[in-house]
mmCIF file with all atom_site columns, C-alpha atoms in Angstrom:
data_model
loop_
_atom_site.group_PDB
_atom_site.id
_atom_site.type_symbol
_atom_site.label_atom_id
_atom_site.label_alt_id
_atom_site.label_comp_id
_atom_site.label_asym_id
_atom_site.label_entity_id
_atom_site.label_seq_id
_atom_site.pdbx_PDB_ins_code
_atom_site.Cartn_x
_atom_site.Cartn_y
_atom_site.Cartn_z
_atom_site.occupancy
_atom_site.B_iso_or_equiv
_atom_site.pdbx_formal_charge
_atom_site.auth_seq_id
_atom_site.auth_comp_id
_atom_site.auth_asym_id
_atom_site.auth_atom_id
_atom_site.pdbx_PDB_model_num
ATOM 1   C CA . MET A 1 1   ? 107.731 121.454 88.540  1.00 0.00 ? 20  MET A CA 1
ATOM 2   C CA . GLN A 1 2   ? 110.681 121.198 90.920  1.00 0.00 ? 21  GLN A CA 1
ATOM 3   C CA . LYS A 1 3   ? 113.616 119.161 89.810  1.00 0.00 ? 22  LYS A CA 1
ATOM 4   C CA . ASN A 1 4   ? 115.537 116.381 91.674  1.00 0.00 ? 23  ASN A CA 1
ATOM 5   C CA . ILE A 1 5   ? 112.568 115.285 93.752  1.00 0.00 ? 24  ILE A CA 1
ATOM 6   C CA . ILE A 1 6   ? 113.537 113.281 96.817  1.00 0.00 ? 25  ILE A CA 1
ATOM 7   C CA . ILE A 1 7   ? 111.457 110.246 97.957  1.00 0.00 ? 26  ILE A CA 1
ATOM 8   C CA . SER A 1 8   ? 111.994 109.920 101.673 1.00 0.00 ? 27  SER A CA 1
ATOM 9   C CA . PRO A 1 9   ? 110.290 106.714 102.835 1.00 0.00 ? 28  PRO A CA 1
ATOM 10  C CA . SER A 1 10  ? 108.859 106.786 106.360 1.00 0.00 ? 29  SER A CA 1
ATOM 11  C CA . LEU A 1 11  ? 110.206 103.879 108.588 1.00 0.00 ? 30  LEU A CA 1
ATOM 12  C CA . LEU A 1 12  ? 107.152 104.341 110.688 1.00 0.00 ? 31  LEU A CA 1
ATOM 13  C CA . SER A 1 13  ? 105.661 101.779 108.238 1.00 0.00 ? 32  SER A CA 1
ATOM 14  C CA . SER A 1 14  ? 108.568 99.550  107.961 1.00 0.00 ? 33  SER A CA 1
ATOM 15  C CA . ASP A 1 15  ? 109.387 96.169  109.604 1.00 0.00 ? 34  ASP A CA 1
ATOM 16  C CA . PHE A 1 16  ? 110.598 97.435  113.074 1.00 0.00 ? 35  PHE A CA 1
ATOM 17  C CA . ALA A 1 17  ? 112.011 93.970  113.893 1.00 0.00 ? 36  ALA A CA 1
ATOM 18  C CA . ASN A 1 18  ? 114.190 94.006  110.940 1.00 0.00 ? 37  ASN A CA 1
ATOM 19  C CA . LEU A 1 19  ? 115.319 97.623  110.536 1.00 0.00 ? 38  LEU A CA 1
ATOM 20  C CA . GLU A 1 20  ? 118.961 96.928  109.359 1.00 0.00 ? 39  GLU A CA 1
ATOM 21  C CA . LYS A 1 21  ? 117.612 94.739  106.571 1.00 0.00 ? 40  LYS A CA 1
ATOM 22  C CA . GLU A 1 22  ? 114.922 97.465  105.593 1.00 0.00 ? 41  GLU A CA 1
ATOM 23  C CA . LEU A 1 23  ? 117.705 99.980  105.402 1.00 0.00 ? 42  LEU A CA 1
ATOM 24  C CA . LYS A 1 24  ? 119.735 97.860  103.170 1.00 0.00 ? 43  LYS A CA 1
ATOM 25  C CA . LEU A 1 25  ? 116.842 97.143  100.830 1.00 0.00 ? 44  LEU A CA 1
ATOM 26  C CA . LEU A 1 26  ? 116.258 101.002 100.558 1.00 0.00 ? 45  LEU A CA 1
ATOM 27  C CA . GLU A 1 27  ? 119.899 101.534 99.612  1.00 0.00 ? 46  GLU A CA 1
ATOM 28  C CA . GLN A 1 28  ? 119.640 98.811  97.038  1.00 0.00 ? 47  GLN A CA 1
ATOM 29  C CA . ALA A 1 29  ? 116.497 100.577 95.742  1.00 0.00 ? 48  ALA A CA 1
ATOM 30  C CA . SER A 1 30  ? 118.534 103.891 94.969  1.00 0.00 ? 49  SER A CA 1
ATOM 31  C CA . VAL A 1 31  ? 116.678 105.655 97.854  1.00 0.00 ? 50  VAL A CA 1
ATOM 32  C CA . LYS A 1 32  ? 118.851 108.507 99.384  1.00 0.00 ? 51  LYS A CA 1
ATOM 33  C CA . TRP A 1 33  ? 116.839 109.752 102.291 1.00 0.00 ? 52  TRP A CA 1
ATOM 34  C CA . VAL A 1 34  ? 115.033 107.936 104.901 1.00 0.00 ? 53  VAL A CA 1
ATOM 35  C CA . HIS A 1 35  ? 112.409 109.560 107.239 1.00 0.00 ? 54  HIS A CA 1
ATOM 36  C CA . TRP A 1 36  ? 112.419 109.012 110.962 1.00 0.00 ? 55  TRP A CA 1
ATOM 37  C CA . ASP A 1 37  ? 109.179 109.788 112.889 1.00 0.00 ? 56  ASP A CA 1
ATOM 38  C CA . VAL A 1 38  ? 110.002 110.374 116.649 1.00 0.00 ? 57  VAL A CA 1
ATOM 39  C CA . MET A 1 39  ? 106.801 110.466 118.791 1.00 0.00 ? 58  MET A CA 1
ATOM 40  C CA . ASP A 1 40  ? 106.564 111.123 122.526 1.00 0.00 ? 59  ASP A CA 1
ATOM 41  C CA . GLY A 1 41  ? 103.073 110.154 123.367 1.00 0.00 ? 60  GLY A CA 1
ATOM 42  C CA . HIS A 1 42  ? 102.359 113.865 124.419 1.00 0.00 ? 61  HIS A CA 1
ATOM 43  C CA . PHE A 1 43  ? 102.486 116.039 121.460 1.00 0.00 ? 62  PHE A CA 1
ATOM 44  C CA . VAL A 1 44  ? 101.034 113.237 119.256 1.00 0.00 ? 63  VAL A CA 1
ATOM 45  C CA . PRO A 1 45  ? 99.054  110.362 120.637 1.00 0.00 ? 64  PRO A CA 1
ATOM 46  C CA . ASN A 1 46  ? 101.590 107.714 119.855 1.00 0.00 ? 65  ASN A CA 1
ATOM 47  C CA . ILE A 1 47  ? 104.968 106.617 120.911 1.00 0.00 ? 66  ILE A CA 1
ATOM 48  C CA . THR A 1 48  ? 107.773 105.404 118.517 1.00 0.00 ? 67  THR A CA 1
ATOM 49  C CA . LEU A 1 49  ? 111.527 105.483 118.866 1.00 0.00 ? 68  LEU A CA 1
ATOM 50  C CA . GLY A 1 50  ? 114.369 107.673 120.005 1.00 0.00 ? 69  GLY A CA 1
ATOM 51  C CA . PRO A 1 51  ? 118.146 108.318 119.790 1.00 0.00 ? 70  PRO A CA 1
ATOM 52  C CA . PRO A 1 52  ? 119.397 104.885 120.831 1.00 0.00 ? 71  PRO A CA 1
ATOM 53  C CA . ILE A 1 53  ? 117.649 103.097 117.929 1.00 0.00 ? 72  ILE A CA 1
ATOM 54  C CA . ILE A 1 54  ? 118.794 105.750 115.377 1.00 0.00 ? 73  ILE A CA 1
ATOM 55  C CA . LYS A 1 55  ? 122.319 105.551 116.732 1.00 0.00 ? 74  LYS A CA 1
ATOM 56  C CA . LYS A 1 56  ? 122.298 101.770 116.167 1.00 0.00 ? 75  LYS A CA 1
ATOM 57  C CA . CYS A 1 57  ? 121.005 102.050 112.597 1.00 0.00 ? 76  CYS A CA 1
ATOM 58  C CA . ARG A 1 58  ? 123.382 104.905 111.783 1.00 0.00 ? 77  ARG A CA 1
ATOM 59  C CA . GLN A 1 59  ? 126.167 102.456 112.158 1.00 0.00 ? 78  GLN A CA 1
ATOM 60  C CA . LYS A 1 60  ? 124.573 100.289 109.365 1.00 0.00 ? 79  LYS A CA 1
ATOM 61  C CA . THR A 1 61  ? 123.830 102.828 106.607 1.00 0.00 ? 80  THR A CA 1
ATOM 62  C CA . SER A 1 62  ? 124.915 105.921 104.871 1.00 0.00 ? 81  SER A CA 1
ATOM 63  C CA . LEU A 1 63  ? 121.445 107.051 104.043 1.00 0.00 ? 82  LEU A CA 1
ATOM 64  C CA . PHE A 1 64  ? 120.461 110.550 104.781 1.00 0.00 ? 83  PHE A CA 1
ATOM 65  C CA . PHE A 1 65  ? 118.649 110.478 108.056 1.00 0.00 ? 84  PHE A CA 1
ATOM 66  C CA . ASP A 1 66  ? 115.693 112.891 107.970 1.00 0.00 ? 85  ASP A CA 1
ATOM 67  C CA . VAL A 1 67  ? 114.574 113.077 111.646 1.00 0.00 ? 86  VAL A CA 1
ATOM 68  C CA . HIS A 1 68  ? 111.086 114.476 112.417 1.00 0.00 ? 87  HIS A CA 1
ATOM 69  C CA . LEU A 1 69  ? 110.786 115.237 116.071 1.00 0.00 ? 88  LEU A CA 1
ATOM 70  C CA . MET A 1 70  ? 107.010 114.959 117.001 1.00 0.00 ? 89  MET A CA 1
ATOM 71  C CA . ILE A 1 71  ? 107.813 115.742 120.582 1.00 0.00 ? 90  ILE A CA 1
ATOM 72  C CA . GLU A 1 72  ? 107.444 118.462 123.191 1.00 0.00 ? 91  GLU A CA 1
ATOM 73  C CA . HIS A 1 73  ? 110.539 120.485 124.310 1.00 0.00 ? 92  HIS A CA 1
ATOM 74  C CA . PRO A 1 74  ? 112.711 119.217 121.340 1.00 0.00 ? 93  PRO A CA 1
ATOM 75  C CA . GLU A 1 75  ? 115.404 121.686 122.523 1.00 0.00 ? 94  GLU A CA 1
ATOM 76  C CA . LYS A 1 76  ? 116.126 119.199 125.358 1.00 0.00 ? 95  LYS A CA 1
ATOM 77  C CA . TYR A 1 77  ? 117.043 116.478 122.933 1.00 0.00 ? 96  TYR A CA 1
ATOM 78  C CA . LEU A 1 78  ? 118.973 118.033 120.159 1.00 0.00 ? 97  LEU A CA 1
ATOM 79  C CA . ASN A 1 79  ? 122.430 116.877 121.323 1.00 0.00 ? 98  ASN A CA 1
ATOM 80  C CA . ALA A 1 80  ? 121.175 113.460 121.744 1.00 0.00 ? 99  ALA A CA 1
ATOM 81  C CA . PHE A 1 81  ? 119.903 113.139 118.206 1.00 0.00 ? 100 PHE A CA 1
ATOM 82  C CA . LYS A 1 82  ? 123.042 114.757 116.914 1.00 0.00 ? 101 LYS A CA 1
ATOM 83  C CA . ASP A 1 83  ? 125.015 112.221 118.659 1.00 0.00 ? 102 ASP A CA 1
ATOM 84  C CA . ALA A 1 84  ? 122.744 109.548 117.203 1.00 0.00 ? 103 ALA A CA 1
ATOM 85  C CA . GLY A 1 85  ? 123.658 110.589 113.734 1.00 0.00 ? 104 GLY A CA 1
ATOM 86  C CA . ALA A 1 86  ? 120.800 112.708 112.461 1.00 0.00 ? 105 ALA A CA 1
ATOM 87  C CA . ASP A 1 87  ? 121.545 114.605 109.225 1.00 0.00 ? 106 ASP A CA 1
ATOM 88  C CA . LEU A 1 88  ? 118.609 116.942 109.549 1.00 0.00 ? 107 LEU A CA 1
ATOM 89  C CA . LEU A 1 89  ? 116.393 117.755 112.569 1.00 0.00 ? 108 LEU A CA 1
ATOM 90  C CA . CYS A 1 90  ? 112.817 118.924 112.089 1.00 0.00 ? 109 CYS A CA 1
ATOM 91  C CA . VAL A 1 91  ? 110.918 120.349 115.025 1.00 0.00 ? 110 VAL A CA 1
ATOM 92  C CA . HIS A 1 92  ? 107.260 121.461 115.201 1.00 0.00 ? 111 HIS A CA 1
ATOM 93  C CA . ALA A 1 93  ? 106.559 125.124 115.314 1.00 0.00 ? 112 ALA A CA 1
ATOM 94  C CA . GLU A 1 94  ? 103.745 124.308 117.587 1.00 0.00 ? 113 GLU A CA 1
ATOM 95  C CA . THR A 1 95  ? 106.216 122.928 120.243 1.00 0.00 ? 114 THR A CA 1
ATOM 96  C CA . CYS A 1 96  ? 108.776 125.670 120.301 1.00 0.00 ? 115 CYS A CA 1
ATOM 97  C CA . THR A 1 97  ? 108.030 128.959 122.247 1.00 0.00 ? 116 THR A CA 1
ATOM 98  C CA . HIS A 1 98  ? 111.388 130.312 120.972 1.00 0.00 ? 117 HIS A CA 1
ATOM 99  C CA . LEU A 1 99  ? 111.403 128.758 117.513 1.00 0.00 ? 118 LEU A CA 1
ATOM 100 C CA . ASP A 1 100 ? 114.193 130.960 116.154 1.00 0.00 ? 119 ASP A CA 1
ATOM 101 C CA . SER A 1 101 ? 116.513 129.822 119.188 1.00 0.00 ? 120 SER A CA 1
ATOM 102 C CA . VAL A 1 102 ? 115.824 126.044 118.627 1.00 0.00 ? 121 VAL A CA 1
ATOM 103 C CA . VAL A 1 103 ? 116.563 126.426 114.901 1.00 0.00 ? 122 VAL A CA 1
ATOM 104 C CA . SER A 1 104 ? 119.792 128.472 115.609 1.00 0.00 ? 123 SER A CA 1
ATOM 105 C CA . LYS A 1 105 ? 120.833 125.641 118.071 1.00 0.00 ? 124 LYS A CA 1
ATOM 106 C CA . ILE A 1 106 ? 120.191 122.909 115.296 1.00 0.00 ? 125 ILE A CA 1
ATOM 107 C CA . ASP A 1 107 ? 122.357 124.758 112.752 1.00 0.00 ? 126 ASP A CA 1
ATOM 108 C CA . GLU A 1 108 ? 125.058 125.360 115.517 1.00 0.00 ? 127 GLU A CA 1
ATOM 109 C CA . LEU A 1 109 ? 125.222 121.591 116.017 1.00 0.00 ? 128 LEU A CA 1
ATOM 110 C CA . GLY A 1 110 ? 126.128 121.165 112.439 1.00 0.00 ? 129 GLY A CA 1
ATOM 111 C CA . ILE A 1 111 ? 122.744 119.564 111.416 1.00 0.00 ? 130 ILE A CA 1
ATOM 112 C CA . LYS A 1 112 ? 120.433 120.914 108.863 1.00 0.00 ? 131 LYS A CA 1
ATOM 113 C CA . PRO A 1 113 ? 117.402 122.681 110.526 1.00 0.00 ? 132 PRO A CA 1
ATOM 114 C CA . ALA A 1 114 ? 113.967 122.255 109.479 1.00 0.00 ? 133 ALA A CA 1
ATOM 115 C CA . VAL A 1 115 ? 110.449 123.160 110.890 1.00 0.00 ? 134 VAL A CA 1
ATOM 116 C CA . ALA A 1 116 ? 107.195 121.260 110.521 1.00 0.00 ? 135 ALA A CA 1
ATOM 117 C CA . LEU A 1 117 ? 103.778 122.757 110.345 1.00 0.00 ? 136 LEU A CA 1
ATOM 118 C CA . ASN A 1 118 ? 100.520 120.936 111.503 1.00 0.00 ? 137 ASN A CA 1
ATOM 119 C CA . PRO A 1 119 ? 97.526  120.998 109.092 1.00 0.00 ? 138 PRO A CA 1
ATOM 120 C CA . HIS A 1 120 ? 95.894  124.056 110.881 1.00 0.00 ? 139 HIS A CA 1
ATOM 121 C CA . THR A 1 121 ? 99.248  126.033 111.194 1.00 0.00 ? 140 THR A CA 1
ATOM 122 C CA . PRO A 1 122 ? 99.657  128.842 108.705 1.00 0.00 ? 141 PRO A CA 1
ATOM 123 C CA . VAL A 1 123 ? 102.852 129.237 106.770 1.00 0.00 ? 142 VAL A CA 1
ATOM 124 C CA . GLU A 1 124 ? 103.095 132.813 107.433 1.00 0.00 ? 143 GLU A CA 1
ATOM 125 C CA . ILE A 1 125 ? 104.493 132.245 110.897 1.00 0.00 ? 144 ILE A CA 1
ATOM 126 C CA . LEU A 1 126 ? 107.686 131.132 109.133 1.00 0.00 ? 145 LEU A CA 1
ATOM 127 C CA . LYS A 1 127 ? 108.286 134.453 107.148 1.00 0.00 ? 146 LYS A CA 1
ATOM 128 C CA . TYR A 1 128 ? 111.059 135.870 109.149 1.00 0.00 ? 147 TYR A CA 1
ATOM 129 C CA . ILE A 1 129 ? 113.086 132.625 109.846 1.00 0.00 ? 148 ILE A CA 1
ATOM 130 C CA . LEU A 1 130 ? 112.763 131.099 106.380 1.00 0.00 ? 149 LEU A CA 1
ATOM 131 C CA . PRO A 1 131 ? 116.396 132.127 105.452 1.00 0.00 ? 150 PRO A CA 1
ATOM 132 C CA . LYS A 1 132 ? 117.584 130.130 108.544 1.00 0.00 ? 151 LYS A CA 1
ATOM 133 C CA . LEU A 1 133 ? 115.829 126.853 107.317 1.00 0.00 ? 152 LEU A CA 1
ATOM 134 C CA . TYR A 1 134 ? 117.147 123.992 105.142 1.00 0.00 ? 153 TYR A CA 1
ATOM 135 C CA . MET A 1 135 ? 113.503 122.625 104.895 1.00 0.00 ? 154 MET A CA 1
ATOM 136 C CA . VAL A 1 136 ? 109.976 123.225 105.969 1.00 0.00 ? 155 VAL A CA 1
ATOM 137 C CA . LEU A 1 137 ? 107.827 120.182 106.377 1.00 0.00 ? 156 LEU A CA 1
ATOM 138 C CA . ILE A 1 138 ? 104.034 120.576 105.559 1.00 0.00 ? 157 ILE A CA 1
ATOM 139 C CA . MET A 1 139 ? 101.945 117.979 107.414 1.00 0.00 ? 158 MET A CA 1
ATOM 140 C CA . SER A 1 140 ? 99.161  116.822 105.126 1.00 0.00 ? 159 SER A CA 1
ATOM 141 C CA . VAL A 1 141 ? 97.684  114.635 107.897 1.00 0.00 ? 160 VAL A CA 1
ATOM 142 C CA . ASN A 1 142 ? 97.254  115.184 111.552 1.00 0.00 ? 161 ASN A CA 1
ATOM 143 C CA . PRO A 1 143 ? 100.436 113.771 113.046 1.00 0.00 ? 162 PRO A CA 1
ATOM 144 C CA . GLY A 1 144 ? 100.584 110.593 115.033 1.00 0.00 ? 163 GLY A CA 1
ATOM 145 C CA . PHE A 1 145 ? 99.642  107.574 113.004 1.00 0.00 ? 164 PHE A CA 1
ATOM 146 C CA . GLY A 1 146 ? 100.349 106.355 109.452 1.00 0.00 ? 165 GLY A CA 1
ATOM 147 C CA . GLY A 1 147 ? 97.954  105.414 106.944 1.00 0.00 ? 166 GLY A CA 1
ATOM 148 C CA . GLN A 1 148 ? 95.944  108.468 106.943 1.00 0.00 ? 167 GLN A CA 1
ATOM 149 C CA . LYS A 1 149 ? 94.245  110.279 103.896 1.00 0.00 ? 168 LYS A CA 1
ATOM 150 C CA . PHE A 1 150 ? 95.822  113.380 102.506 1.00 0.00 ? 169 PHE A CA 1
ATOM 151 C CA . ILE A 1 151 ? 94.151  116.662 103.540 1.00 0.00 ? 170 ILE A CA 1
ATOM 152 C CA . PRO A 1 152 ? 93.159  118.428 100.352 1.00 0.00 ? 171 PRO A CA 1
ATOM 153 C CA . TYR A 1 153 ? 93.915  122.042 101.473 1.00 0.00 ? 172 TYR A CA 1
ATOM 154 C CA . SER A 1 154 ? 97.444  121.121 101.897 1.00 0.00 ? 173 SER A CA 1
ATOM 155 C CA . ILE A 1 155 ? 98.009  121.696 98.294  1.00 0.00 ? 174 ILE A CA 1
ATOM 156 C CA . HIS A 1 156 ? 97.133  125.465 98.854  1.00 0.00 ? 175 HIS A CA 1
ATOM 157 C CA . LYS A 1 157 ? 99.603  125.548 101.712 1.00 0.00 ? 176 LYS A CA 1
ATOM 158 C CA . ILE A 1 158 ? 102.380 124.068 99.640  1.00 0.00 ? 177 ILE A CA 1
ATOM 159 C CA . LYS A 1 159 ? 101.749 126.615 96.842  1.00 0.00 ? 178 LYS A CA 1
ATOM 160 C CA . LYS A 1 160 ? 101.703 129.440 99.335  1.00 0.00 ? 179 LYS A CA 1
ATOM 161 C CA . LEU A 1 161 ? 104.899 128.326 100.980 1.00 0.00 ? 180 LEU A CA 1
ATOM 162 C CA . ARG A 1 162 ? 106.616 127.912 97.592  1.00 0.00 ? 181 ARG A CA 1
ATOM 163 C CA . LYS A 1 163 ? 105.594 131.613 96.795  1.00 0.00 ? 182 LYS A CA 1
ATOM 164 C CA . MET A 1 164 ? 107.068 132.871 99.898  1.00 0.00 ? 183 MET A CA 1
ATOM 165 C CA . ILE A 1 165 ? 110.342 130.945 99.430  1.00 0.00 ? 184 ILE A CA 1
ATOM 166 C CA . ASP A 1 166 ? 110.650 132.212 95.874  1.00 0.00 ? 185 ASP A CA 1
ATOM 167 C CA . GLN A 1 167 ? 109.804 135.722 96.726  1.00 0.00 ? 186 GLN A CA 1
ATOM 168 C CA . GLN A 1 168 ? 112.728 135.746 99.252  1.00 0.00 ? 187 GLN A CA 1
ATOM 169 C CA . GLY A 1 169 ? 115.038 134.155 96.685  1.00 0.00 ? 188 GLY A CA 1
ATOM 170 C CA . LEU A 1 170 ? 115.714 131.216 98.915  1.00 0.00 ? 189 LEU A CA 1
ATOM 171 C CA . ASP A 1 171 ? 116.536 127.521 98.154  1.00 0.00 ? 190 ASP A CA 1
ATOM 172 C CA . THR A 1 172 ? 114.641 126.060 101.277 1.00 0.00 ? 191 THR A CA 1
ATOM 173 C CA . LEU A 1 173 ? 113.256 122.808 100.565 1.00 0.00 ? 192 LEU A CA 1
ATOM 174 C CA . ILE A 1 174 ? 109.455 121.887 101.059 1.00 0.00 ? 193 ILE A CA 1
ATOM 175 C CA . GLU A 1 175 ? 108.717 118.525 102.318 1.00 0.00 ? 194 GLU A CA 1
ATOM 176 C CA . VAL A 1 176 ? 105.259 116.903 102.522 1.00 0.00 ? 195 VAL A CA 1
ATOM 177 C CA . ASP A 1 177 ? 104.341 114.179 104.889 1.00 0.00 ? 196 ASP A CA 1
ATOM 178 C CA . GLY A 1 178 ? 101.005 112.416 105.160 1.00 0.00 ? 197 GLY A CA 1
ATOM 179 C CA . GLY A 1 179 ? 98.729  110.420 102.732 1.00 0.00 ? 198 GLY A CA 1
ATOM 180 C CA . VAL A 1 180 ? 101.252 110.652 99.779  1.00 0.00 ? 199 VAL A CA 1
ATOM 181 C CA . THR A 1 181 ? 100.274 108.123 97.122  1.00 0.00 ? 200 THR A CA 1
ATOM 182 C CA . LEU A 1 182 ? 101.081 107.370 93.532  1.00 0.00 ? 201 LEU A CA 1
ATOM 183 C CA . GLU A 1 183 ? 97.758  108.997 92.611  1.00 0.00 ? 202 GLU A CA 1
ATOM 184 C CA . ASN A 1 184 ? 98.522  112.285 94.336  1.00 0.00 ? 203 ASN A CA 1
ATOM 185 C CA . VAL A 1 185 ? 102.452 112.824 94.320  1.00 0.00 ? 204 VAL A CA 1
ATOM 186 C CA . LYS A 1 186 ? 102.433 114.609 90.946  1.00 0.00 ? 205 LYS A CA 1
ATOM 187 C CA . SER A 1 187 ? 100.010 117.331 92.170  1.00 0.00 ? 206 SER A CA 1
ATOM 188 C CA . ILE A 1 188 ? 102.055 117.648 95.412  1.00 0.00 ? 207 ILE A CA 1
ATOM 189 C CA . VAL A 1 189 ? 105.309 118.112 93.426  1.00 0.00 ? 208 VAL A CA 1
ATOM 190 C CA . GLU A 1 190 ? 103.588 120.557 91.028  1.00 0.00 ? 209 GLU A CA 1
ATOM 191 C CA . ALA A 1 191 ? 102.426 122.578 93.914  1.00 0.00 ? 210 ALA A CA 1
ATOM 192 C CA . GLY A 1 192 ? 106.097 123.106 94.825  1.00 0.00 ? 211 GLY A CA 1
ATOM 193 C CA . ALA A 1 193 ? 107.370 120.220 96.849  1.00 0.00 ? 212 ALA A CA 1
ATOM 194 C CA . ASN A 1 194 ? 110.913 119.069 96.644  1.00 0.00 ? 213 ASN A CA 1
ATOM 195 C CA . VAL A 1 195 ? 110.773 116.157 99.092  1.00 0.00 ? 214 VAL A CA 1
ATOM 196 C CA . VAL A 1 196 ? 107.903 113.705 99.618  1.00 0.00 ? 215 VAL A CA 1
ATOM 197 C CA . VAL A 1 197 ? 107.457 111.236 102.456 1.00 0.00 ? 216 VAL A CA 1
ATOM 198 C CA . SER A 1 198 ? 105.629 108.113 101.970 1.00 0.00 ? 217 SER A CA 1
ATOM 199 C CA . GLY A 1 199 ? 104.956 105.368 104.598 1.00 0.00 ? 218 GLY A CA 1
ATOM 200 C CA . SER A 1 200 ? 102.481 102.725 104.055 1.00 0.00 ? 219 SER A CA 1
ATOM 201 C CA . ALA A 1 201 ? 102.053 103.565 100.300 1.00 0.00 ? 220 ALA A CA 1
ATOM 202 C CA . PHE A 1 202 ? 105.733 102.726 99.838  1.00 0.00 ? 221 PHE A CA 1
ATOM 203 C CA . PHE A 1 203 ? 106.437 99.858  102.373 1.00 0.00 ? 222 PHE A CA 1
ATOM 204 C CA . LYS A 1 204 ? 103.424 98.023  101.679 1.00 0.00 ? 223 LYS A CA 1
ATOM 205 C CA . HIS A 1 205 ? 104.097 97.481  98.107  1.00 0.00 ? 224 HIS A CA 1
ATOM 206 C CA . PRO A 1 206 ? 107.703 95.691  97.754  1.00 0.00 ? 225 PRO A CA 1
ATOM 207 C CA . PRO A 1 207 ? 109.899 95.234  96.067  1.00 0.00 ? 226 PRO A CA 1
ATOM 208 C CA . TYR A 1 208 ? 111.171 98.705  97.066  1.00 0.00 ? 227 TYR A CA 1
ATOM 209 C CA . LYS A 1 209 ? 113.341 99.180  94.084  1.00 0.00 ? 228 LYS A CA 1
ATOM 210 C CA . LYS A 1 210 ? 110.135 98.815  91.784  1.00 0.00 ? 229 LYS A CA 1
ATOM 211 C CA . ARG A 1 211 ? 108.033 101.181 94.138  1.00 0.00 ? 230 ARG A CA 1
ATOM 212 C CA . HIS A 1 212 ? 110.699 103.748 94.296  1.00 0.00 ? 231 HIS A CA 1
ATOM 213 C CA . ARG A 1 213 ? 110.719 103.798 90.498  1.00 0.00 ? 232 ARG A CA 1
ATOM 214 C CA . GLU A 1 214 ? 106.934 103.905 90.375  1.00 0.00 ? 233 GLU A CA 1
ATOM 215 C CA . PHE A 1 215 ? 106.915 106.991 92.491  1.00 0.00 ? 234 PHE A CA 1
ATOM 216 C CA . ILE A 1 216 ? 109.411 108.642 90.261  1.00 0.00 ? 235 ILE A CA 1
ATOM 217 C CA . GLU A 1 217 ? 107.609 107.668 87.156  1.00 0.00 ? 236 GLU A CA 1
ATOM 218 C CA . ALA A 1 218 ? 104.185 109.067 88.665  1.00 0.00 ? 237 ALA A CA 1
ATOM 219 C CA . ILE A 1 219 ? 105.983 112.422 89.256  1.00 0.00 ? 238 ILE A CA 1
ATOM 220 C CA . SER A 1 220 ? 107.339 112.561 85.803  1.00 0.00 ? 239 SER A CA 1
ATOM 221 C CA . LYS A 1 221 ? 104.461 111.530 83.774  1.00 0.00 ? 240 LYS A CA 1
ATOM 222 C CA . LYS A 1 222 ? 102.749 113.980 81.398  1.00 0.00 ? 241 LYS A CA 1
#
């Protein structure tokens, strides 16, 4: 099992009308990362938020901003998200014709580069650029909406990716997003994940400090 597992609550399931309050509550709950789902209504069938909201929230918290770009042509917006205060930018392999170039650009901006893979996308496509990645995000649901059920074959993908990373002697993180619950988080981590995203399973069960502790305990239980 991986050590130092990070829980990255997905703000997609938070109270959008009170984001500053939500961020403060997450800080008080000893959460270190927070996951921003950016959707454009084209790559995924939903629209959420963009750089202006992230920028305003950046002024209110020191949490690590894990920004997931579910958008077409992400290369056009990298500077905007840098200026907004993203600590990490995750682009989808499916949206980048020149993925190596986009990853290099993120790194040049001084932001941690990551790549997300939809459920049907094989991990093998990242074989040659793994050394350039801070993190790989395995989508364990089809992106676009919260509250979906975890796709079981995602466990196999996580294991396969973990093997690839270990064989290359890398420390690239594996993040998993979609349907993560107290019931399956241990198996996800045992498969090789370092970072787990939880939306409705986290935010719908306040207080957040207790919920964060429950996730850590679920991962640690024998």
